[in-house]
Coordinates of N, CA and C in Angstrom, one line a residue:
M37 N 26.5 26.6 42.5 CA 25.1 27.1 41.5 C 25.7 27.7 40.4
F38 N 25.1 28.1 38.6 CA 24.8 28.7 37.8 C 24.0 29.4 37.6
L39 N 23.9 30.8 37.0 CA 22.9 31.8 37.0 C 22.9 31.5 35.4
L40 N 21.4 31.5 35.3 CA 20.9 31.8 34.1 C 20.0 33.3 34.2
G41 N 20.2 34.2 33.4 CA 19.1 35.4 33.5 C 19.3 35.8 35.5
N42 N 18.0 36.1 36.1 CA 18.0 35.8 36.8 C 17.7 35.0 38.1
S43 N 17.5 34.0 37.2 CA 17.1 32.2 37.6 C 18.2 31.7 38.1
S44 N 17.5 30.6 39.1 CA 19.4 30.1 39.7 C 18.3 29.1 39.6
F45 N 19.3 27.9 38.0 CA 19.6 26.6 38.1 C 20.5 25.9 39.2
C46 N 20.2 24.5 39.9 CA 20.9 24.4 40.8 C 21.9 23.3 40.3
L47 N 22.7 23.9 39.5 CA 24.0 23.0 39.4 C 25.1 23.5 39.9
A48 N 25.9 22.0 40.7 CA 27.4 22.9 41.1 C 28.5 23.2 40.1
P49 N 29.1 24.0 39.8 CA 29.8 24.6 39.0 C 31.4 23.5 38.8
Q50 N 31.7 22.5 39.9 CA 32.7 21.3 39.8 C 31.8 20.2 38.2
E51 N 30.7 20.4 38.9 CA 30.2 19.3 38.1 C 29.9 19.7 36.3
L52 N 29.3 20.8 36.1 CA 28.7 21.3 34.9 C 29.1 22.8 35.0
S53 N 30.3 23.1 34.0 CA 30.4 24.1 33.6 C 29.6 24.6 32.2
I54 N 28.8 25.8 32.6 CA 27.8 26.7 31.6 C 28.6 28.0 31.0
D55 N 28.2 27.7 29.7 CA 28.5 29.7 29.1 C 27.2 29.9 28.4
V56 N 26.3 30.5 30.0 CA 24.6 31.2 29.6 C 24.8 32.4 29.4
S57 N 26.2 33.1 28.9 CA 25.9 34.7 28.8 C 25.0 35.2 28.1
H58 N 24.7 34.5 26.9 CA 23.7 35.3 26.0 C 22.3 34.0 25.9
A59 N 21.8 33.4 27.2 CA 20.5 32.8 27.2 C 19.7 33.4 27.8
P60 N 18.6 33.4 26.9 CA 17.4 34.3 27.8 C 16.8 33.4 29.2
E61 N 16.5 34.4 30.4 CA 16.1 33.9 31.4 C 14.2 33.4 30.7
P62 N 14.5 32.5 31.3 CA 12.8 32.1 31.2 C 11.5 32.8 31.7
R63 N 10.5 33.1 31.1 CA 9.2 34.5 32.0 C 8.5 33.4 31.4
V64 N 7.8 33.7 32.4 CA 5.7 33.5 32.3 C 5.2 34.4 31.9
T65 N 4.5 33.6 30.9 CA 3.3 34.5 30.4 C 1.6 34.2 30.6
Q66 N 2.4 32.9 31.0 CA 0.8 32.0 31.5 C 1.2 30.6 32.6
K67 N 0.3 30.1 33.5 CA 0.8 29.2 34.4 C 0.6 27.9 33.8
I68 N 0.4 27.3 32.5 CA 0.6 26.4 32.0 C 0.9 26.4 30.8
D69 N 1.2 26.0 29.7 CA 1.3 26.2 28.1 C 0.7 25.0 28.1
I70 N -0.7 24.9 27.3 CA -1.5 23.4 27.3 C -0.5 22.9 25.7
N71 N -0.3 23.4 25.0 CA 0.7 23.2 23.8 C 2.2 22.3 24.5
G72 N 2.7 22.5 25.3 CA 4.0 22.3 25.9 C 3.9 20.5 27.0
R73 N 2.0 20.0 27.0 CA 2.2 18.7 27.6 C 1.1 18.5 26.8
T74 N 1.0 16.9 27.3 CA -0.2 15.9 26.3 C -0.1 15.1 28.0
N75 N -1.8 14.7 28.1 CA -2.4 14.2 29.7 C -1.6 14.6 30.5
G76 N -1.0 15.6 30.6 CA -0.7 15.5 32.7 C 0.9 15.9 32.2
E77 N 1.7 14.9 30.9 CA 2.8 15.0 30.6 C 3.2 16.8 30.4
Q78 N 4.9 17.5 30.3 CA 5.1 18.1 30.3 C 6.3 17.3 29.1
R79 N 6.3 17.7 28.1 CA 7.3 17.3 26.9 C 8.6 17.8 26.4
V80 N 9.4 17.9 26.5 CA 11.1 18.4 26.1 C 11.9 17.6 25.0
Y81 N 12.3 18.1 24.1 CA 13.1 17.4 23.8 C 14.9 18.4 23.3
T82 N 16.0 17.1 23.4 CA 16.7 17.8 23.6 C 17.8 17.2 22.9
D83 N 18.8 18.1 21.7 CA 19.9 17.6 21.3 C 21.4 17.9 21.2
S84 N 22.2 17.5 20.6 CA 23.7 18.3 20.8 C 24.3 18.3 19.5
S85 N 25.3 19.3 19.5 CA 25.7 19.3 18.2 C 27.6 19.8 18.3
Q86 N 28.5 19.7 17.9 CA 30.1 19.8 17.4 C 30.7 20.4 16.7
R87 N 31.0 21.0 17.1 CA 32.3 22.0 15.8 C 33.5 22.1 16.6
G88 N 34.8 21.3 16.5 CA 35.7 21.4 16.6 C 35.5 21.0 18.0
D89 N 36.6 22.1 18.8 CA 36.2 21.6 20.5 C 35.1 22.2 21.3
Q90 N 33.9 22.8 20.3 CA 32.9 23.4 21.2 C 31.5 22.3 20.8
V91 N 31.0 22.1 22.1 CA 29.9 21.6 21.9 C 28.6 22.0 22.6
S92 N 27.5 22.3 21.8 CA 26.5 23.1 22.3 C 25.6 21.6 22.5
A93 N 24.5 22.4 23.7 CA 22.7 22.1 23.7 C 21.2 22.6 23.6
A94 N 21.1 21.6 23.1 CA 19.3 22.8 23.0 C 18.4 21.7 23.9
I95 N 17.4 22.6 23.6 CA 16.1 22.7 25.0 C 15.1 23.1 24.2
F96 N 13.9 22.0 23.5 CA 12.5 22.4 22.9 C 11.7 22.3 23.6
V97 N 10.5 22.9 23.4 CA 9.7 22.6 23.6 C 8.3 22.6 22.8
E98 N 8.4 24.2 22.6 CA 7.5 24.5 21.1 C 8.2 25.6 20.7
R99 N 7.6 26.2 19.6 CA 7.9 27.5 19.1 C 7.7 28.7 19.9
G100 N 8.8 29.2 20.1 CA 8.3 30.6 21.6 C 8.1 29.9 22.7
H101 N 8.3 29.0 23.4 CA 8.2 28.3 24.8 C 8.9 29.0 25.6
Q102 N 9.2 29.1 26.6 CA 10.1 30.0 27.6 C 11.2 29.0 27.8
L103 N 10.9 28.0 27.8 CA 11.7 26.8 28.3 C 12.8 26.5 27.2
N104 N 12.9 27.0 26.1 CA 13.7 27.0 24.7 C 15.1 27.5 25.2
L105 N 15.7 26.7 24.9 CA 17.7 27.5 25.3 C 18.1 26.3 24.0
S106 N 19.3 27.6 23.7 CA 20.5 26.6 22.7 C 21.7 27.3 23.8
L107 N 23.0 26.9 23.5 CA 23.7 26.9 24.7 C 25.4 26.4 24.2
I108 N 26.2 27.6 24.7 CA 27.7 26.3 24.6 C 27.9 25.5 25.7
L109 N 28.2 24.8 25.7 CA 29.0 24.0 26.9 C 30.3 24.2 26.9
E110 N 31.0 24.6 28.2 CA 32.1 24.5 28.7 C 32.6 22.8 29.6
N111 N 34.0 22.7 29.2 CA 34.5 21.5 29.7 C 33.7 20.2 29.1
T112 N 33.4 20.1 27.6 CA 32.4 19.1 27.3 C 33.3 18.8 26.1
D113 N 33.8 17.4 25.8 CA 34.9 17.2 24.8 C 34.4 16.2 24.7
S114 N 32.8 15.9 24.0 CA 32.2 15.3 22.2 C 30.6 15.8 22.4
S115 N 30.2 15.2 21.9 CA 28.7 15.7 21.5 C 27.7 14.7 22.8
T116 N 28.8 13.3 22.4 CA 28.0 12.1 23.5 C 27.6 12.9 24.9
L117 N 28.6 13.5 25.5 CA 28.4 14.3 26.7 C 27.7 15.1 26.6
G118 N 28.1 16.0 25.7 CA 26.6 17.3 25.3 C 25.2 16.9 25.6
E119 N 24.7 15.8 24.7 CA 23.6 15.4 24.9 C 23.1 14.6 26.3
I120 N 23.8 14.0 26.8 CA 23.7 13.8 28.7 C 23.5 15.3 29.3
R121 N 24.8 15.8 29.2 CA 24.5 17.4 29.9 C 23.1 18.3 29.2
A122 N 22.5 17.9 28.3 CA 21.6 18.9 27.4 C 20.5 18.1 28.1
A123 N 19.9 17.1 28.4 CA 19.0 16.6 29.0 C 19.1 17.0 30.4
R124 N 20.2 16.6 31.5 CA 20.6 17.3 32.6 C 19.9 18.9 33.2
V125 N 20.7 19.5 31.4 CA 20.0 21.0 32.0 C 18.5 21.1 31.3
A126 N 17.6 20.4 30.9 CA 16.5 20.8 30.5 C 15.8 20.0 31.8
L127 N 16.3 19.0 32.4 CA 15.1 19.0 33.9 C 15.6 20.0 34.9
E128 N 16.8 20.5 34.8 CA 17.1 21.6 35.8 C 16.3 22.4 35.7
R129 N 15.8 23.2 33.9 CA 15.4 24.2 33.8 C 13.7 24.0 33.9
I130 N 13.0 22.4 33.6 CA 12.0 22.5 34.1 C 11.7 22.7 35.6
R131 N 12.8 22.2 36.6 CA 12.3 22.0 37.7 C 12.1 23.4 38.4
C132 N 13.1 24.2 37.9 CA 13.3 26.2 38.2 C 12.2 26.4 37.9
W133 N 12.0 25.9 36.8 CA 10.6 27.0 36.0 C 9.1 27.5 36.7
P134 N 9.0 28.3 37.0 CA 7.8 29.0 38.3 C 6.3 28.5 37.4
S135 N 6.5 28.0 36.1 CA 5.0 27.8 35.8 C 5.1 25.4 35.9
Y136 N 5.8 25.3 36.3 CA 6.1 23.7 36.6 C 5.2 23.6 37.4
R137 N 4.5 22.7 37.1 CA 2.8 22.1 38.2 C 3.1 20.6 38.2
Y138 N 4.7 20.0 38.3 CA 4.3 18.7 39.1 C 4.1 18.1 37.9
Q139 N 3.8 17.8 36.6 CA 3.8 16.9 35.6 C 4.6 15.8 35.3
H140 N 4.4 14.9 35.0 CA 5.0 13.8 34.6 C 6.1 14.3 33.5
I141 N 7.3 14.3 33.7 CA 8.2 14.8 32.1 C 8.3 13.4 31.1
V142 N 8.2 13.9 29.8 CA 8.4 13.1 29.0 C 10.3 13.8 28.3
L143 N 11.2 13.3 28.3 CA 12.1 13.8 27.7 C 12.5 12.8 26.4
R144 N 12.5 13.8 25.4 CA 13.1 13.4 24.0 C 14.3 13.1 23.5
T145 N 15.0 11.9 23.3 CA 16.3 13.0 22.7 C 16.3 11.1 21.4
D146 N 17.5 12.2 20.6 CA 17.8 11.1 19.4 C 19.4 10.0 19.7
H147 N 19.6 10.4 21.1 CA 21.1 9.2 21.3 C 20.6 8.3 22.6
L148 N 20.7 6.9 21.7 CA 20.3 5.4 22.1 C 20.5 5.3 23.2
N149 N 22.3 5.5 23.1 CA 22.5 4.9 24.1 C 22.4 5.6 25.5
I150 N 21.8 6.6 25.8 CA 21.5 7.5 27.1 C 20.3 6.5 27.4
V151 N 19.4 6.3 26.7 CA 18.7 5.7 27.3 C 18.6 4.1 27.4
Q152 N 19.2 3.6 27.0 CA 19.9 1.8 26.8 C 20.7 2.0 28.5
L153 N 21.6 3.2 28.8 CA 22.1 3.3 29.9 C 21.3 3.3 31.1
L154 N 20.2 4.3 31.0 CA 19.3 4.6 32.1 C 18.4 3.5 31.8
K155 N 18.3 2.8 31.2 CA 17.5 1.8 31.3 C 18.4 0.4 32.2
R156 N 19.4 0.4 31.9 CA 20.2 -0.7 33.1 C 20.2 -0.2 34.6
G157 N 20.5 1.2 34.4 CA 20.2 1.7 36.1 C 21.7 2.2 36.2
P158 N 21.7 2.6 37.5 CA 23.3 3.0 38.3 C 23.6 1.3 38.7
P159 N 25.0 1.0 38.7 CA 25.6 1.5 38.6 C 26.2 1.5 37.0
F160 N 27.0 2.6 36.7 CA 27.1 3.0 35.3 C 28.4 2.7 34.9
K161 N 28.8 2.0 33.9 CA 29.7 1.7 33.7 C 29.8 2.3 32.1
C162 N 30.7 3.4 31.9 CA 30.5 3.5 30.6 C 31.7 4.8 30.9
Y163 N 31.8 5.8 30.3 CA 32.9 6.9 30.2 C 32.4 7.6 30.6
Y164 N 31.4 8.3 30.9 CA 30.5 9.5 31.4 C 30.1 9.0 32.2
K165 N 30.2 7.8 33.4 CA 29.7 7.4 34.4 C 29.1 8.7 35.8
K166 N 30.2 9.8 36.0 CA 29.9 10.7 36.7 C 28.1 11.9 36.7
D167 N 28.5 11.9 34.6 CA 27.4 12.6 34.4 C 26.0 12.0 33.9
M168 N 26.4 10.6 33.7 CA 24.9 9.5 34.1 C 24.7 9.4 35.3
E169 N 25.1 9.4 36.3 CA 24.8 9.8 37.7 C 24.0 10.7 38.0
H170 N 24.3 12.1 37.7 CA 23.5 13.2 37.7 C 23.0 13.1 37.0
L171 N 22.4 13.0 35.9 CA 21.2 12.6 34.7 C 20.2 12.0 36.2
Y172 N 20.4 10.5 36.3 CA 19.6 9.8 36.7 C 19.0 10.3 37.9
N173 N 20.0 11.1 39.1 CA 19.1 11.6 40.3 C 18.5 12.8 40.0
A174 N 18.7 13.1 38.9 CA 18.1 14.2 38.7 C 16.9 13.9 38.3
A175 N 16.3 12.9 37.8 CA 15.1 12.5 37.0 C 14.5 11.8 38.1
E176 N 15.0 11.5 39.2 CA 14.6 10.6 40.1 C 13.5 11.7 41.0
S177 N 14.3 13.0 41.1 CA 13.9 13.7 42.2 C 12.5 14.9 41.6
F178 N 11.8 14.4 40.5 CA 10.6 14.3 39.8 C 9.7 13.9 40.4
P179 N 8.7 14.7 41.2 CA 7.5 13.7 41.9 C 6.9 12.9 40.8
K180 N 6.6 12.9 39.6 CA 6.0 12.1 39.2 C 7.0 11.2 37.7
G181 N 8.0 11.6 37.8 CA 8.9 11.0 37.5 C 9.4 11.4 35.7
V182 N 10.4 10.7 35.3 CA 10.8 11.4 34.4 C 10.6 10.1 33.4
T183 N 10.2 10.1 32.1 CA 10.0 9.1 31.0 C 11.1 9.7 29.8
F184 N 12.3 8.8 29.3 CA 13.2 9.5 28.1 C 13.0 8.3 26.9
E185 N 12.4 8.9 26.3 CA 11.9 8.3 24.9 C 13.1 8.6 23.5
R186 N 13.6 7.7 23.1 CA 14.7 7.8 21.9 C 13.7 7.9 20.9
V187 N 14.5 9.1 20.2 CA 13.6 9.5 18.6 C 14.2 9.2 17.7
Y188 N 14.0 8.6 16.6 CA 15.1 8.6 15.2 C 14.9 9.9 14.9
G189 N 16.4 10.3 14.8 CA 16.8 11.7 14.4 C 16.5 11.8 13.3
H190 N 16.1 13.1 12.8 CA 16.2 13.3 10.9 C 14.7 12.4 10.9
N191 N 14.1 12.4 11.2 CA 13.2 11.2 10.3 C 11.9 12.5 10.7
G192 N 11.7 13.4 10.2 CA 10.5 14.4 10.5 C 10.1 14.3 11.6
N193 N 10.7 14.2 12.9 CA 10.1 14.9 14.3 C 10.2 15.9 14.2
V194 N 9.1 16.9 14.5 CA 8.8 18.2 14.2 C 10.0 18.8 15.8
G195 N 9.8 18.5 16.6 CA 10.6 18.5 18.1 C 12.2 18.3 18.0
N196 N 12.4 17.2 17.2 CA 13.9 16.7 17.3 C 14.4 17.7 16.1
E197 N 13.4 17.6 15.1 CA 14.5 18.5 14.1 C 14.7 19.9 14.4
E198 N 13.9 20.9 15.4 CA 13.9 21.9 15.7 C 15.4 22.1 17.4
A199 N 15.2 21.0 17.8 CA 16.4 20.9 18.9 C 17.8 20.7 17.9
D200 N 18.0 20.1 17.1 CA 18.6 19.6 16.4 C 19.3 20.9 15.5
S201 N 17.9 21.5 15.4 CA 18.6 23.5 14.2 C 19.4 24.4 15.2
M202 N 18.7 24.3 16.4 CA 18.7 24.9 17.5 C 20.3 24.8 18.1
A203 N 20.7 23.5 18.2 CA 21.6 23.4 18.6 C 22.7 23.4 17.4
R204 N 22.7 23.1 16.4 CA 23.7 23.6 14.6 C 23.6 25.0 14.7
S205 N 22.5 25.7 15.1 CA 22.6 27.3 15.4 C 23.7 27.9 16.2
V206 N 23.6 27.4 16.9 CA 24.4 28.5 18.2 C 26.0 28.5 18.1
L207 N 26.3 26.9 16.8 CA 27.7 26.8 16.3 C 28.1 27.3 15.3
K208 N 26.7 27.7 14.6 CA 27.0 28.4 13.4 C 27.2 27.8 12.4
L209 N 26.6 26.3 12.4 CA 27.0 25.4 11.9 C 25.8 25.5 10.8
P210 N 25.3 24.8 9.2 CA 24.4 25.1 8.4 C 23.2 23.7 8.6
F211 N 21.7 24.1 8.9 CA 20.5 23.2 9.1 C 21.1 22.2 8.1
R212 N 20.8 21.0 8.8 CA 21.6 20.2 8.2 C 20.1 19.2 7.7
S213 N 19.9 18.9 6.9 CA 18.6 18.4 5.9 C 18.5 16.9 6.4
R214 N 16.7 16.5 6.6 CA 16.4 15.2 7.2 C 17.1 14.3 6.5
S215 N 17.8 13.2 6.6 CA 18.5 11.9 6.4 C 17.4 10.9 5.4
R216 N 16.0 11.2 5.9 CA 15.7 10.0 6.0 C 14.1 10.5 5.7
P217 N 13.2 9.9 4.9 CA 11.7 10.7 4.8 C 11.1 10.8 5.9
P218 N 10.2 11.2 6.0 CA 9.1 11.4 7.1 C 8.3 9.7 7.6
G219 N 8.7 9.6 9.1 CA 7.3 8.0 8.7 C 8.3 7.1 8.6
M220 N 9.6 7.1 8.1 CA 10.3 5.9 7.6 C 10.3 4.7 8.7
Y221 N 10.4 5.3 10.1 CA 10.8 4.5 11.3 C 9.6 4.9 12.2
P222 N 8.9 3.9 13.5 CA 8.0 4.7 14.2 C 8.9 5.4 15.1
E223 N 8.2 7.0 15.6 CA 8.2 8.0 16.3 C 9.8 7.1 17.5
I224 N 9.0 6.0 18.6 CA 9.9 6.0 19.1 C 10.7 4.6 19.5
S225 N 11.7 4.5 19.3 CA 12.3 3.2 19.3 C 12.5 2.7 21.1
K226 N 12.9 3.5 22.0 CA 13.1 2.8 23.0 C 12.6 3.6 24.2
R227 N 11.9 3.4 25.3 CA 11.5 4.4 26.4 C 11.8 3.6 27.9
V228 N 12.3 4.7 29.1 CA 12.6 3.7 30.2 C 11.9 5.5 30.9
R229 N 11.3 4.8 31.9 CA 10.6 5.5 32.8 C 11.7 5.5 34.7
I230 N 11.9 6.5 34.8 CA 12.7 6.6 36.1 C 11.9 7.0 37.2
N231 N 11.5 6.5 37.9 CA 10.4 7.0 39.0 C 10.9 7.3 40.1
P232 N 10.0 8.6 41.1 CA 11.0 9.3 42.0 C 10.7 8.4 43.1
A233 N 12.3 9.0 43.5 CA 12.7 8.7 44.9 C 12.0 8.7 45.8
K234 N 12.4 8.0 47.0 CA 12.0 8.4 48.4 C 11.7 9.6 48.7
D235 N 13.1 10.0 48.7 CA 13.3 11.4 49.1 C 13.5 12.2 47.8
W236 N 12.0 12.7 46.8 CA 12.4 13.1 46.1 C 11.9 14.4 45.7
A237 N 11.0 14.8 47.5 CA 10.8 16.0 47.6 C 11.9 16.7 48.1
E238 N 12.9 16.4 48.7 CA 13.8 17.0 49.4 C 15.2 17.1 48.6
R239 N 14.9 16.5 47.7 CA 15.9 16.6 46.1 C 15.2 18.0 45.5
F240 N 14.0 17.7 45.1 CA 13.9 18.3 44.0 C 13.6 20.0 44.6
Y241 N 13.1 20.0 45.9 CA 13.5 21.5 46.6 C 15.0 22.1 47.0
S242 N 15.6 21.1 46.8 CA 17.2 21.4 47.2 C 17.2 22.8 46.4
T243 N 18.6 23.9 46.8 CA 19.2 24.5 46.2 C 21.0 23.9 45.7
D244 N 20.9 22.4 46.2 CA 22.0 22.0 45.8 C 21.7 21.0 45.0
S245 N 22.4 20.7 44.0 CA 22.2 19.6 43.0 C 23.8 18.1 42.8

């Protein structure tokens, strides 16, 4: 397990090593943030960025939300792997969040390959096979499942723009302006829903990932 503040996020260190020394602990101010969910859904945006050999991950729900996080990933050699691990960290963070009330999770990423790979399902045939397996297993552990949605990057989607800015900021990269005008493409290009596994409860409450 690795520690984030005083909260235990159940990830085996040999599977995912993260520098979280600067990361804030999520704090509970109310039981459910209404603006962070829609129709019983908890929505979260993730992104990754790279500068040289450093790769970052960012998690964004809404401004000022307890789940927001940007951090530098260790042992991560590309932004593609960073995108996969950002999604996994987001799910683990929600799972260990005291205010999570078993809503369906909607995770939005601008990385098309992640959604396409998840749609095909295991066994994964890709370079980052093990990390994709971990992400899929994490999604299966949620009581109402997880929907992964691919949004167009830099197309005016506020959540995606915020996550991108956070991922770049932690690497001290300049803010990247939108490459396309808002609304040029549909908000969601692809989605896939991962339903809970039969043993989801055992996985969800386990302290080992």
